[in-house]
XYZ file of C-alpha atoms in Angstrom:
374
model
C -36.491 22.640 -56.819
C -36.824 25.116 -53.566
C -38.487 23.904 -50.546
C -41.948 23.777 -49.935
C -42.826 25.645 -46.009
C -43.443 22.466 -44.422
C -40.178 21.101 -46.129
C -37.789 23.110 -44.333
C -36.185 22.610 -40.930
C -37.464 24.846 -38.778
C -36.488 26.100 -35.460
C -39.261 27.969 -33.415
C -40.254 30.158 -36.118
C -36.417 30.882 -38.380
C -35.765 28.708 -40.942
C -32.605 26.152 -39.936
C -30.842 27.725 -43.025
C -31.043 31.415 -42.157
C -30.119 30.682 -38.792
C -26.749 29.289 -40.299
C -26.582 32.649 -42.233
C -26.042 34.447 -38.782
C -23.431 32.366 -37.414
C -21.825 32.983 -40.870
C -22.194 36.801 -40.372
C -21.198 36.158 -36.368
C -18.258 33.583 -37.562
C -14.434 35.812 -37.243
C -13.809 33.446 -40.729
C -16.487 35.693 -42.221
C -14.616 38.632 -41.342
C -11.270 36.885 -42.603
C -12.436 35.547 -45.709
C -15.851 38.128 -46.495
C -14.967 37.866 -50.597
C -15.227 33.923 -50.461
C -18.578 33.086 -48.626
C -20.913 35.596 -51.726
C -22.042 32.257 -52.455
C -23.501 31.842 -49.603
C -24.953 34.333 -48.728
C -26.606 34.484 -51.590
C -27.793 30.332 -50.363
C -27.445 29.522 -46.850
C -28.048 25.813 -47.283
C -24.946 25.866 -49.151
C -23.124 26.970 -46.200
C -22.331 23.234 -44.334
C -21.110 22.369 -47.622
C -18.680 25.924 -48.062
C -17.283 25.422 -45.103
C -17.009 21.936 -45.385
C -14.629 22.205 -48.473
C -13.043 24.910 -47.393
C -12.012 22.562 -44.310
C -11.344 19.132 -46.159
C -8.542 21.862 -48.488
C -6.732 23.513 -45.211
C -6.704 20.117 -43.985
C -4.800 18.056 -46.805
C -2.485 21.288 -47.596
C -1.740 20.781 -43.866
C -1.158 17.084 -43.491
C 0.594 17.464 -46.717
C 3.043 19.561 -45.274
C 2.788 18.176 -41.781
C 0.644 19.261 -38.636
C 1.485 20.936 -36.197
C 2.662 19.609 -33.146
C 2.771 20.922 -29.951
C 3.507 20.074 -25.694
C 1.447 18.282 -23.133
C 1.742 17.371 -19.334
C 1.978 14.220 -18.832
C 3.260 11.747 -15.873
C 4.218 8.480 -15.799
C 6.447 6.375 -13.817
C 10.043 6.093 -15.608
C 12.977 3.738 -14.855
C 14.804 7.088 -15.250
C 14.603 10.835 -14.460
C 12.432 12.977 -16.941
C 11.260 16.335 -16.383
C 10.669 16.760 -12.616
C 10.578 14.425 -10.234
C 6.709 13.770 -7.779
C 8.520 13.840 -4.825
C 5.769 12.377 -3.190
C 4.483 10.214 -5.068
C 7.482 8.514 -5.730
C 7.734 8.024 -1.506
C 4.709 7.154 -1.198
C 4.522 4.534 -3.757
C 8.069 2.815 -2.015
C 8.895 3.337 -6.261
C 12.871 3.796 -5.834
C 12.358 0.123 -5.018
C 11.394 -0.999 -7.526
C 13.813 1.039 -9.914
C 11.204 3.505 -11.376
C 10.770 7.509 -10.099
C 7.700 9.170 -10.984
C 7.903 12.350 -13.434
C 6.116 15.202 -14.772
C 7.351 16.052 -18.034
C 6.163 18.025 -21.575
C 5.791 15.392 -24.558
C 6.051 16.697 -28.199
C 3.001 14.925 -29.990
C -0.134 15.579 -32.549
C -2.553 14.521 -30.119
C -3.119 18.388 -29.062
C -6.836 19.691 -28.397
C -6.137 22.122 -31.647
C -6.119 19.157 -33.500
C -8.731 16.693 -31.896
C -11.298 19.647 -32.188
C -10.564 19.636 -36.128
C -10.780 16.101 -36.144
C -13.951 15.740 -34.126
C -14.963 19.130 -36.847
C -13.978 17.000 -40.283
C -16.368 14.450 -38.294
C -19.609 16.066 -37.127
C -19.926 17.663 -41.206
C -19.412 13.887 -42.125
C -22.662 13.780 -40.387
C -24.652 16.816 -41.036
C -23.692 17.358 -44.876
C -25.953 16.221 -47.879
C -24.584 15.293 -50.311
C -22.660 11.775 -48.996
C -19.777 11.737 -50.788
C -18.517 15.143 -49.468
C -19.467 13.656 -46.048
C -17.733 10.225 -46.538
C -14.686 12.673 -47.581
C -14.850 14.576 -44.344
C -14.907 11.825 -42.761
C -11.802 10.203 -44.440
C -9.943 13.205 -43.640
C -10.471 12.251 -39.391
C -9.776 9.249 -40.398
C -6.313 10.529 -41.650
C -5.725 12.998 -38.879
C -6.465 9.607 -36.641
C -4.448 7.315 -38.002
C -1.530 10.462 -38.194
C -1.888 9.897 -34.088
C -4.664 12.792 -33.097
C -6.828 10.252 -31.070
C -7.878 12.373 -28.067
C -11.708 13.641 -27.408
C -12.988 16.215 -28.897
C -12.313 19.651 -26.142
C -14.390 21.935 -24.285
C -14.817 24.882 -26.681
C -13.244 26.787 -23.632
C -9.875 25.463 -24.891
C -10.248 28.678 -28.117
C -9.776 31.452 -25.528
C -6.489 29.787 -24.484
C -5.242 29.000 -27.907
C -2.044 31.540 -29.803
C -0.921 31.436 -33.078
C 2.833 32.199 -34.456
C 4.074 32.782 -37.454
C 4.759 29.441 -38.370
C 0.843 28.241 -37.478
C -0.627 31.053 -38.939
C -2.597 28.219 -41.106
C -4.333 26.694 -37.942
C -5.625 29.865 -37.368
C -8.241 29.434 -40.645
C -8.567 25.591 -39.003
C -9.267 26.763 -36.170
C -12.038 29.632 -37.489
C -14.224 26.799 -39.840
C -13.767 23.758 -36.931
C -15.386 26.284 -34.633
C -18.370 27.496 -36.965
C -19.086 23.370 -38.205
C -20.094 22.807 -34.746
C -22.039 25.977 -34.368
C -24.245 25.075 -37.921
C -24.900 21.698 -36.004
C -28.300 22.665 -35.493
C -31.061 20.266 -34.891
C -34.377 21.481 -36.776
C -37.511 20.458 -35.269
C -38.247 17.300 -37.240
C -37.327 14.444 -34.741
C -34.625 12.605 -36.260
C -33.415 15.484 -38.529
C -29.810 15.222 -36.666
C -28.219 13.348 -33.935
C -27.312 16.105 -32.053
C -28.111 17.916 -28.676
C -30.793 20.968 -28.884
C -28.216 24.392 -28.795
C -29.652 26.987 -25.379
C -32.856 28.518 -27.224
C -33.262 31.492 -24.760
C -33.633 34.973 -25.697
C -29.619 35.240 -24.858
C -28.010 32.760 -26.586
C -30.418 34.341 -29.774
C -29.693 37.856 -29.870
C -26.133 37.735 -28.775
C -26.041 35.886 -32.117
C -28.160 38.248 -33.275
C -25.835 41.227 -32.708
C -22.909 39.496 -33.612
C -24.528 38.649 -36.981
C -25.079 41.976 -37.798
C -21.712 43.468 -36.471
C -20.359 41.007 -38.254
C -21.568 42.270 -41.387
C -21.361 46.060 -40.784
C -17.735 45.139 -41.048
C -16.927 43.070 -44.096
C -19.940 45.054 -46.216
C -19.659 48.763 -45.021
C -16.138 49.295 -44.296
C -15.232 49.318 -47.717
C -17.873 52.208 -47.894
C -15.733 54.221 -45.377
C -17.899 53.831 -42.039
C -15.761 52.770 -38.657
C -17.617 49.516 -37.309
C -17.308 48.721 -33.147
C -18.867 46.417 -31.748
C -19.580 46.123 -28.117
C -18.612 50.059 -26.977
C -18.770 51.145 -23.298
C -19.602 54.616 -22.842
C -19.683 57.177 -20.043
C -21.424 58.813 -18.349
C -20.953 63.073 -18.492
C -20.402 63.035 -14.504
C -19.478 67.006 -13.332
C -19.642 66.092 -9.658
C -20.063 62.265 -7.295
C -20.059 61.696 -4.348
C -17.866 59.016 -3.275
C -19.744 56.119 -3.415
C -21.765 56.167 -6.594
C -18.814 54.697 -8.686
C -19.516 51.207 -7.065
C -23.977 51.523 -8.571
C -23.955 53.838 -11.001
C -25.226 51.837 -14.214
C -22.792 51.225 -17.074
C -23.734 52.027 -20.678
C -22.640 49.704 -23.338
C -23.608 49.578 -26.808
C -23.912 46.772 -29.015
C -22.921 48.432 -32.604
C -21.524 52.155 -33.503
C -21.423 53.066 -36.924
C -19.537 56.767 -37.849
C -18.729 57.866 -40.948
C -17.699 61.582 -41.676
C -21.859 63.412 -41.564
C -23.173 60.118 -39.478
C -23.157 58.567 -36.656
C -24.928 56.004 -35.772
C -25.860 53.884 -32.128
C -27.661 50.245 -32.806
C -29.116 48.557 -30.398
C -30.396 44.975 -30.953
C -33.202 43.224 -28.985
C -34.483 40.032 -29.077
C -37.880 40.664 -28.252
C -41.690 41.349 -29.546
C -41.001 44.993 -30.615
C -44.879 45.698 -29.735
C -45.933 45.368 -26.464
C -49.384 45.486 -25.538
C -50.389 49.311 -23.225
C -52.596 50.680 -20.642
C -54.732 52.170 -22.814
C -54.167 50.318 -26.315
C -53.393 47.274 -27.576
C -49.972 48.153 -28.882
C -46.804 50.408 -28.066
C -43.692 50.611 -27.784
C -41.678 49.554 -25.380
C -41.129 52.259 -22.767
C -37.723 50.853 -21.277
C -35.883 50.274 -24.784
C -36.503 54.701 -25.845
C -35.561 56.016 -22.459
C -32.134 53.466 -22.799
C -31.743 54.999 -26.557
C -32.426 58.637 -25.550
C -30.090 58.368 -22.597
C -26.892 56.731 -24.500
C -27.620 59.552 -27.646
C -28.450 62.502 -25.384
C -25.453 61.565 -22.886
C -22.422 61.452 -25.479
C -23.314 65.126 -27.003
C -20.434 67.370 -27.099
C -21.169 70.639 -28.974
C -17.134 70.517 -30.563
C -18.211 67.492 -32.371
C -22.064 67.724 -34.799
C -22.173 64.621 -35.420
C -22.899 63.249 -32.134
C -25.019 66.748 -31.221
C -27.273 64.922 -34.210
C -26.243 60.854 -33.848
C -28.907 58.545 -34.911
C -30.632 55.523 -32.527
C -31.595 51.864 -33.910
C -33.697 49.785 -32.036
C -33.071 46.461 -34.468
C -35.240 43.798 -34.013
C -35.827 40.453 -35.344
C -39.961 39.418 -35.841
C -40.844 36.723 -37.660
C -43.930 38.564 -39.082
C -45.481 41.875 -40.092
C -42.255 43.972 -40.691
C -42.099 47.584 -38.281
C -39.736 50.694 -39.634
C -40.965 54.077 -37.663
C -39.423 57.243 -36.925
C -39.271 60.334 -34.286
C -37.041 62.404 -33.632
C -36.335 64.304 -30.209
C -33.873 66.793 -29.320
C -32.613 66.575 -32.701
C -31.942 63.036 -32.841
C -33.866 60.791 -35.412
C -34.478 57.487 -33.026
C -35.668 54.098 -35.234
C -37.588 51.405 -34.713
C -37.559 48.311 -37.561
C -37.548 44.930 -37.434
C -35.806 42.396 -39.864
C -38.129 38.749 -41.049
C -35.351 36.554 -40.269
C -38.269 33.868 -42.312
C -37.320 36.091 -45.742
C -35.094 35.000 -48.496
C -31.007 35.295 -47.704
C -30.792 38.260 -50.122
C -33.507 39.875 -48.689
C -32.444 39.752 -45.009
C -28.551 41.377 -45.933
C -30.366 43.646 -47.846
C -32.818 45.158 -44.908
C -30.024 45.415 -42.742
C -27.600 47.632 -45.587
C -30.619 49.590 -46.544
C -31.131 50.677 -42.796
C -27.914 51.849 -42.518
C -27.742 53.267 -46.217
C -30.411 55.437 -46.029
C -29.716 57.450 -42.977
C -29.736 60.949 -43.891
C -26.177 62.957 -43.299
C -25.952 64.873 -40.391
C -27.133 68.487 -40.973
C -24.002 71.041 -40.262
C -25.787 73.770 -41.451
C -27.881 74.217 -37.885
C -26.350 75.733 -34.675
C -25.497 73.414 -32.401
C -27.738 72.888 -29.482
C -26.933 74.086 -25.781
C -27.768 71.920 -22.743
C-alpha cells in the first residue's frame, strides 16, 4: 500500500525516506557494498530494515568468532606495581603507608569504544524499525554484547576518525560503517512523537554537504564501471604567471565538489542547496550570478591547449528542488554550463535516474575543432 502525501514523514519539504536514500549514497557502506543495496535504492523505506539485517548478521558472525578486544588506559590504586607509577598521587595521598601505589596502565578489554558504538547502534535500530520482531532481534543482540562486557556509553562520533583496522579485525570496518549509517538514519519527522531522537542540524551547510556526498557516492558506484574517473573535493590551482610576495596568503582557493572524466569528457559539478533562481533587479527570476562566475572561473582557469578535454569541459550547477524542475544550458567560449535541479520529493528511482542522466547525456568533446587560444 502506498503512503499518501499526508502520511509520509517529512523534514521541511523533503520526505524522510529520500533523506535516507541520500545518506545511503553518501555512506562508505554504499561504496563497499553497492550491489547489496540495489533493493534499498528502489524502496528507500526499507533502508533501516536492510541496515538492521546486515548489522545483525555481521554482529552474530563477530560474536561467534569473538569480539575484537583492545587496550584501554586506566588509573587505579593497587597493592602491587602495574604499568607506570603516578608519583605525585602516591605521595599526596600517602598510599605507601596503606600498602598501595597509584598506577597507570593499559588493560585488555572488550569494552572498547568500537564495540560500545556497535551496541548503541543496535539499540537505536531497535527503536527505529517498524517491524517489532526485527526491533526485538536488534535489542537482543545489543543485550548479548552487554552480557559479554560491552557496557560503556555510546562514544562521541569523533572517535571514528581515530579508528584504524588491521588484517585481524578487517571485518569490523563494515560493522562500524553499518553502525554509523544506523545513527544517521535516526531522523525525526515533523510529526510529534514519531521518533524519540534529537533533531539533526537542519542548516543549509548540513544538507548541502549531505547532498554533495550523496551525489559523489552514487557516481563512484554507478559510473566507474562505465570508465569514468570520479573525484570529490579536488582543489584547483590558479594558472599564475607572476605573483607578489604576499598574494599567496590572500588569494582564494578553488575547490570543486565533484569532477568526472573519461576520454572525450570532462565534467565539473558544483552542488548547491539554495534556490537556483532569485529575484533580479528588472525581472522576477534570474540565475544567481555568483554561481555562474564561479563555474566560469573553474572551467577557464583549467584550460590546457594540449588537453582537448579541458578546452571544452562542461560545468554543471546541480541544485535540489521540491517543486518545478529546471534544466537549462548555455555555451560560453566553448564551455557548456548547465543549470539542473533534482526534485527531492520524487521517487527514489526518479532521483537516481535523473542524477545519472545528467552525466550520461553529455556530448563528447569535439576533437575536430581547433583548440581555443587565449
